[in-house]
Short mmCIF file of C-alpha atoms in Angstrom, two decimals:
data_model
loop_
_atom_site.label_atom_id
_atom_site.label_comp_id
_atom_site.label_asym_id
_atom_site.label_seq_id
_atom_site.Cartn_x
_atom_site.Cartn_y
_atom_site.Cartn_z
CA UNK A 16 0.17 -0.02 -0.02
CA UNK A 17 1.21 3.49 -0.81
CA UNK A 18 1.55 6.33 1.67
CA UNK A 19 1.71 9.74 1.50
CA UNK A 20 1.49 13.11 3.79
CA UNK A 21 -0.45 15.14 1.75
CA UNK A 22 -2.91 15.00 -1.14
CA UNK A 23 -0.16 16.78 -3.46
CA UNK A 24 2.49 14.34 -3.07
CA UNK A 25 0.29 11.33 -5.08
CA UNK A 26 0.61 10.96 -8.49
CA UNK A 27 -2.56 13.74 -10.39
CA UNK A 28 -4.85 11.04 -11.45
CA UNK A 29 -8.54 10.08 -10.29
CA UNK A 30 -9.65 8.08 -7.23
CA UNK A 31 -12.51 6.90 -4.81
CA UNK A 32 -11.65 8.65 -1.56
CA UNK A 33 -12.82 7.64 2.08
CA UNK A 34 -12.24 10.33 5.08
CA UNK A 35 -12.01 10.13 8.82
CA UNK A 36 -9.58 8.77 11.88
CA UNK A 37 -10.34 4.93 11.65
CA UNK A 38 -9.03 4.79 14.78
CA UNK A 39 -9.00 0.81 15.39
CA UNK A 40 -10.24 0.23 12.12
CA UNK A 41 -13.08 -1.36 13.75
CA UNK A 42 -16.32 -3.15 11.91
CA UNK A 43 -17.93 -0.02 11.26
CA UNK A 44 -14.85 1.44 9.26
CA UNK A 45 -14.26 -2.09 7.57
CA UNK A 46 -18.13 -1.75 6.46
CA UNK A 47 -17.08 2.20 5.50
CA UNK A 48 -13.72 0.35 3.75
CA UNK A 49 -16.12 -2.10 1.76
CA UNK A 50 -17.82 0.89 -0.04
CA UNK A 51 -14.91 2.44 -0.80
CA UNK A 52 -12.94 -0.52 -2.73
CA UNK A 53 -16.56 -1.45 -4.83
CA UNK A 54 -17.22 2.40 -5.97
CA UNK A 55 -13.24 2.33 -6.67
CA UNK A 56 -13.68 -0.65 -8.72
CA UNK A 57 -16.86 0.50 -10.42
CA UNK A 58 -14.66 3.93 -11.27
CA UNK A 59 -11.60 1.69 -12.46
CA UNK A 60 -9.15 4.06 -10.06
CA UNK A 61 -7.45 3.29 -6.72
CA UNK A 62 -9.16 3.81 -3.28
CA UNK A 63 -7.74 6.18 -1.03
CA UNK A 64 -7.99 6.33 2.50
CA UNK A 65 -7.71 9.89 3.64
CA UNK A 66 -7.21 9.75 7.61
CA UNK A 67 -5.42 11.92 10.37
CA UNK A 68 -2.59 11.15 12.93
CA UNK A 69 -2.96 11.51 15.70
CA UNK A 70 -6.75 11.01 15.24
CA UNK A 71 -8.72 13.96 15.33
CA UNK A 72 -10.04 13.07 19.23
CA UNK A 73 -6.56 12.48 21.06
CA UNK A 74 -5.94 16.18 19.88
CA UNK A 75 -9.42 17.54 20.38
CA UNK A 76 -10.69 15.68 23.50
CA UNK A 77 -6.93 14.14 24.72
CA UNK A 78 -8.57 10.37 24.70
CA UNK A 79 -6.31 7.49 24.13
CA UNK A 80 -5.97 6.45 20.61
CA UNK A 81 -6.58 2.46 20.01
CA UNK A 82 -3.95 2.57 16.72
CA UNK A 83 -0.64 4.22 16.44
CA UNK A 84 0.05 4.99 12.64
CA UNK A 85 2.03 1.92 11.90
CA UNK A 86 -0.92 0.12 13.58
CA UNK A 87 -3.13 1.64 11.57
CA UNK A 88 -1.45 1.38 8.09
CA UNK A 89 -1.05 -2.52 8.21
CA UNK A 90 -4.67 -2.68 9.06
CA UNK A 91 -5.50 -0.25 6.29
CA UNK A 92 -3.21 -2.58 3.78
CA UNK A 93 -4.79 -5.97 5.04
CA UNK A 94 -8.44 -4.82 4.43
CA UNK A 95 -7.48 -3.64 1.15
CA UNK A 96 -6.67 -0.12 0.73
CA UNK A 97 -4.92 0.91 -2.36
CA UNK A 98 -3.13 4.50 -0.91
CA UNK A 99 -3.27 6.36 2.09
CA UNK A 100 -3.00 10.03 3.18
CA UNK A 101 -2.18 10.14 6.47
CA UNK A 102 -2.08 14.06 7.30
CA UNK A 103 -0.16 15.35 10.31
CA UNK A 104 -3.11 16.32 12.46
CA UNK A 105 -2.43 19.69 14.35
CA UNK A 106 -3.66 22.76 16.20
CA UNK A 107 -2.79 24.30 12.74
CA UNK A 108 -4.17 21.74 10.95
CA UNK A 109 -7.24 21.56 12.92
CA UNK A 110 -7.88 25.15 12.72
CA UNK A 111 -8.50 25.25 9.07
CA UNK A 112 -11.75 26.54 7.04
CA UNK A 113 -13.34 24.01 5.86
CA UNK A 114 -12.48 25.45 2.66
CA UNK A 115 -8.93 24.52 3.14
CA UNK A 116 -9.80 20.79 3.24
CA UNK A 117 -12.01 20.97 0.24
CA UNK A 118 -8.80 21.99 -1.96
CA UNK A 119 -7.23 19.32 -0.78
CA UNK A 120 -9.63 17.06 -1.77
CA UNK A 121 -9.85 18.54 -5.16
CA UNK A 122 -6.15 17.27 -5.72
CA UNK A 123 -7.16 13.76 -5.35
CA UNK A 124 -9.59 14.01 -8.23
CA UNK A 125 -12.62 12.24 -6.48
CA UNK A 126 -15.07 10.41 -8.82
CA UNK A 127 -16.86 9.71 -5.79
CA UNK A 128 -16.42 10.11 -1.64
CA UNK A 129 -17.13 7.79 1.47
CA UNK A 130 -17.66 9.35 4.70
CA UNK A 131 -19.62 8.40 8.08
CA UNK A 132 -22.84 10.09 8.55
CA UNK A 133 -21.01 11.64 12.09
CA UNK A 134 -18.41 12.89 9.68
CA UNK A 135 -17.28 16.57 10.03
CA UNK A 136 -14.59 18.84 9.28
CA UNK A 137 -13.00 22.47 9.24
CA UNK A 138 -12.24 24.87 11.85
CA UNK A 139 -15.10 24.17 14.15
CA UNK A 140 -16.69 21.48 12.84
CA UNK A 141 -18.17 23.49 10.17
CA UNK A 142 -18.04 21.06 6.68
CA UNK A 143 -20.12 18.09 6.37
CA UNK A 144 -21.18 15.51 4.02
CA UNK A 145 -23.33 17.98 1.99
CA UNK A 146 -20.17 20.37 1.24
CA UNK A 147 -18.46 17.05 -0.36
CA UNK A 148 -20.46 17.56 -3.47
CA UNK A 149 -18.67 20.53 -3.92
CA UNK A 150 -15.48 18.35 -5.30
CA UNK A 151 -17.21 14.95 -5.89
CA UNK A 152 -19.82 14.06 -8.43
CA UNK A 153 -20.79 11.30 -5.59
CA UNK A 154 -21.06 11.62 -1.87
CA UNK A 155 -21.52 7.68 -0.36
CA UNK A 156 -22.69 8.74 3.66
CA UNK A 157 -22.50 5.12 5.33
CA UNK A 158 -24.82 5.05 8.22
CA UNK A 159 -23.46 3.97 11.61
CA UNK A 160 -23.39 0.70 12.16
CA UNK A 161 -24.51 -1.45 15.29
CA UNK A 162 -23.99 -4.42 16.67
CA UNK A 163 -26.88 -6.64 19.02
CA UNK A 164 -28.14 -2.81 19.49
CA UNK A 165 -24.98 -1.34 20.23
CA UNK A 166 -23.26 1.69 18.01
CA UNK A 167 -19.82 0.36 16.61
CA UNK A 168 -17.66 3.38 17.30
CA UNK A 169 -13.71 4.31 18.62
CA UNK A 170 -15.31 5.48 21.68
CA UNK A 171 -16.98 2.45 22.74
CA UNK A 172 -14.05 0.47 22.21
CA UNK A 173 -11.99 2.78 24.65
CA UNK A 174 -15.02 2.15 27.27
CA UNK A 175 -14.15 -1.56 27.16
CA UNK A 176 -10.50 -1.59 27.44
CA UNK A 177 -10.68 1.15 30.17
CA UNK A 178 -12.65 -1.95 32.15
CA UNK A 179 -10.51 -4.58 30.71
CA UNK A 180 -13.25 -6.24 28.64
CA UNK A 181 -10.90 -7.32 25.93
CA UNK A 182 -13.73 -9.46 25.06
CA UNK A 183 -16.33 -6.64 24.24
CA UNK A 184 -13.59 -4.63 22.21
CA UNK A 185 -12.93 -7.89 20.11
CA UNK A 186 -16.53 -7.88 18.97
CA UNK A 187 -16.77 -4.25 17.92
CA UNK A 188 -13.16 -4.87 16.09
CA UNK A 189 -13.90 -7.85 14.87
CA UNK A 190 -10.65 -8.90 15.89
CA UNK A 191 -8.84 -9.47 18.82
CA UNK A 192 -7.19 -5.90 20.59
CA UNK A 193 -3.69 -5.72 20.47
CA UNK A 194 -0.52 -3.57 21.12
CA UNK A 195 2.83 -3.69 19.41
CA UNK A 196 5.87 -2.31 21.31
CA UNK A 197 9.69 -2.94 21.61
CA UNK A 198 10.80 -4.90 24.46
CA UNK A 199 13.45 -3.12 26.71
CA UNK A 200 14.85 -3.35 30.29
CA UNK A 201 12.89 -3.86 33.21
CA UNK A 202 13.58 -3.72 36.62
CA UNK A 203 14.03 -7.65 35.99
CA UNK A 204 11.75 -8.43 39.52
CA UNK A 205 9.69 -11.52 37.57
CA UNK A 206 13.00 -12.95 36.97
CA UNK A 207 13.97 -13.26 40.60
CA UNK A 208 10.65 -14.74 41.32
CA UNK A 209 10.82 -17.60 38.68
CA UNK A 210 8.25 -15.49 36.26
CA UNK A 211 10.53 -13.55 33.76
CA UNK A 212 8.61 -11.08 31.64
CA UNK A 213 9.47 -8.75 28.89
CA UNK A 214 8.89 -5.19 29.45
CA UNK A 215 6.87 -3.90 26.23
CA UNK A 216 6.72 0.09 25.73
CA UNK A 217 4.57 1.15 23.18
CA UNK A 218 3.92 5.08 22.53
CA UNK A 219 2.38 7.21 24.86
CA UNK A 220 -1.24 7.63 24.75
CA UNK A 221 -1.71 3.68 23.29
CA UNK A 222 -5.17 2.26 24.69
CA UNK A 223 -4.04 -0.60 26.66
CA UNK A 224 -6.64 -2.38 28.78
CA UNK A 225 -5.87 -3.06 32.96
CA UNK A 226 -5.17 -6.41 34.73
CA UNK A 227 -3.63 -9.69 33.55
CA UNK A 228 -4.58 -11.14 30.49
CA UNK A 229 -4.40 -14.17 28.33
CA UNK A 230 -2.10 -13.05 25.67
CA UNK A 231 -0.58 -14.60 22.12
CA UNK A 232 2.56 -13.01 21.32
CA UNK A 233 3.81 -12.65 17.65
CA UNK A 234 7.50 -11.69 16.77
CA UNK A 235 9.72 -11.59 13.87
CA UNK A 236 11.10 -15.02 15.38
CA UNK A 237 8.06 -16.93 16.09
CA UNK A 238 4.81 -16.71 18.00
CA UNK A 239 3.98 -17.57 21.63
CA UNK A 240 1.08 -17.97 24.08
CA UNK A 241 1.65 -16.00 27.47
CA UNK A 242 -0.15 -13.62 29.74
CA UNK A 243 0.33 -10.06 30.56
CA UNK A 244 0.01 -7.95 33.10
CA UNK A 245 -0.80 -4.07 32.13
CA UNK A 246 -1.01 -1.91 35.09
CA UNK A 247 1.36 0.07 38.05
CA UNK A 248 1.98 -2.92 40.37
CA UNK A 249 0.93 -2.01 43.76
CA UNK A 250 2.48 -4.69 45.61
CA UNK A 251 5.90 -3.33 44.56
CA UNK A 252 4.77 0.49 45.24
CA UNK A 253 5.31 0.91 41.68
CA UNK A 254 4.40 4.60 40.00
CA UNK A 255 4.38 4.22 36.41
CA UNK A 256 2.33 1.66 33.93
CA UNK A 257 4.01 -1.11 33.31
CA UNK A 258 3.64 -3.82 30.00
CA UNK A 259 4.75 -6.93 31.30
CA UNK A 260 3.99 -10.49 29.26
CA UNK A 261 5.40 -13.37 30.38
CA UNK A 262 6.43 -16.28 27.31
CA UNK A 263 5.11 -19.88 27.89
CA UNK A 264 7.87 -22.14 27.32
CA UNK A 265 10.70 -19.19 25.99
CA UNK A 266 13.88 -18.62 26.77
CA UNK A 267 15.92 -16.60 25.50
CA UNK A 268 16.75 -12.56 25.08
CA UNK A 269 14.38 -10.50 23.17
CA UNK A 270 15.74 -6.92 23.73
CA UNK A 271 15.07 -4.42 21.26
CA UNK A 272 12.98 -6.86 19.65
CA UNK A 273 9.52 -5.66 18.28
CA UNK A 274 6.08 -7.58 19.75
CA UNK A 275 2.73 -7.44 18.48
CA UNK A 276 0.56 -8.67 21.75
CA UNK A 277 -2.88 -10.10 20.94
CA UNK A 278 -4.96 -9.38 23.96
CA UNK A 279 -7.88 -12.57 23.96
CA UNK A 280 -8.88 -13.09 27.50
CA UNK A 281 -9.03 -11.20 30.60
CA UNK A 282 -8.20 -13.21 33.92
CA UNK A 283 -8.37 -10.40 36.57
CA UNK A 284 -7.94 -7.42 37.58
CA UNK A 285 -4.70 -5.87 39.34
CA UNK A 286 -4.73 -6.39 42.77
CA UNK A 287 -2.12 -5.30 45.94
CA UNK A 288 -0.69 -8.62 47.43
CA UNK A 289 0.60 -8.88 50.75
CA UNK A 290 4.26 -9.78 49.81
CA UNK A 291 6.05 -11.38 46.92
CA UNK A 292 4.83 -15.13 48.06
CA UNK A 293 1.52 -14.26 47.79
CA UNK A 294 2.08 -13.13 44.10
CA UNK A 295 3.87 -15.62 43.01
CA UNK A 296 1.35 -17.98 44.16
CA UNK A 297 -1.47 -15.98 42.23
CA UNK A 298 1.06 -16.29 39.09
CA UNK A 299 1.00 -19.40 39.09
CA UNK A 300 -2.83 -19.59 39.19
CA UNK A 301 -2.97 -16.70 36.59
CA UNK A 302 -0.80 -19.05 34.47
CA UNK A 303 -2.53 -21.78 34.66
CA UNK A 304 -5.73 -20.13 33.83
CA UNK A 305 -4.13 -18.35 30.67
CA UNK A 306 -2.96 -21.82 28.89
CA UNK A 307 -6.55 -23.43 29.84
CA UNK A 308 -7.84 -20.35 27.90
CA UNK A 309 -5.41 -20.54 24.93
CA UNK A 310 -5.48 -24.01 24.80
CA UNK A 311 -7.31 -24.05 21.54
CA UNK A 312 -5.49 -21.03 19.95
CA UNK A 313 -2.94 -21.95 17.70
#
């Protein structure tokens, strides 16, 4: 998939364009992408997603994001998008009048534009789908998708993650929620109590569920079952959020490697134990629960 940072970078050819933050690329976004691809096939032109980094609500409302830009680009490519324009969403960009964004879209020569029904753009969210008809002969407005009476929105996915409900997030995403990060040096406490962990560093602002989870880790050199703890480690008076993963039946050095961690099952919330012996006993129970939860996962 080709990626650009502005509409002026791409070749001067016709397109079909979908516009939005696409944070998490959930089932609603996937339905919009399906419409985008259908229109692109109809017009025999490339399908282009015009998206923003960070997602608009991260800047305007201070929320955490579901997808880093690399994660989002991987997902858009997986779902068959031909090209992506990932514009840097800064305060200056957000304050531009709607006419400036329409000028951006004109550069893409859109035969059709596909957006969600709640799409707005420009300073003060002044622009709407009706304005897009100034630059494209066809505008497709995709209704908000629902699942069992629940709107599929990035906000709802974040709410599920905040409560540790990774299964609820999975239903709206259509896949297991994941986080990609680099293994960095921790304080090696896990090693001293017989449960070595990989300390995963993810970008600031990445949404993570708090608690203990059964996970699958994917790296350049393999795929492993394991368990993850995301939290503040109250037993040892931790103060910063840590993301630590123990891989079952693995021995070796992972420092500097990037791992993708897929959250499968919430095992329990974070707890404060009376000491390391009680903590070790609980970790052993967590490990067995995680192995049981993942026994049919390949």
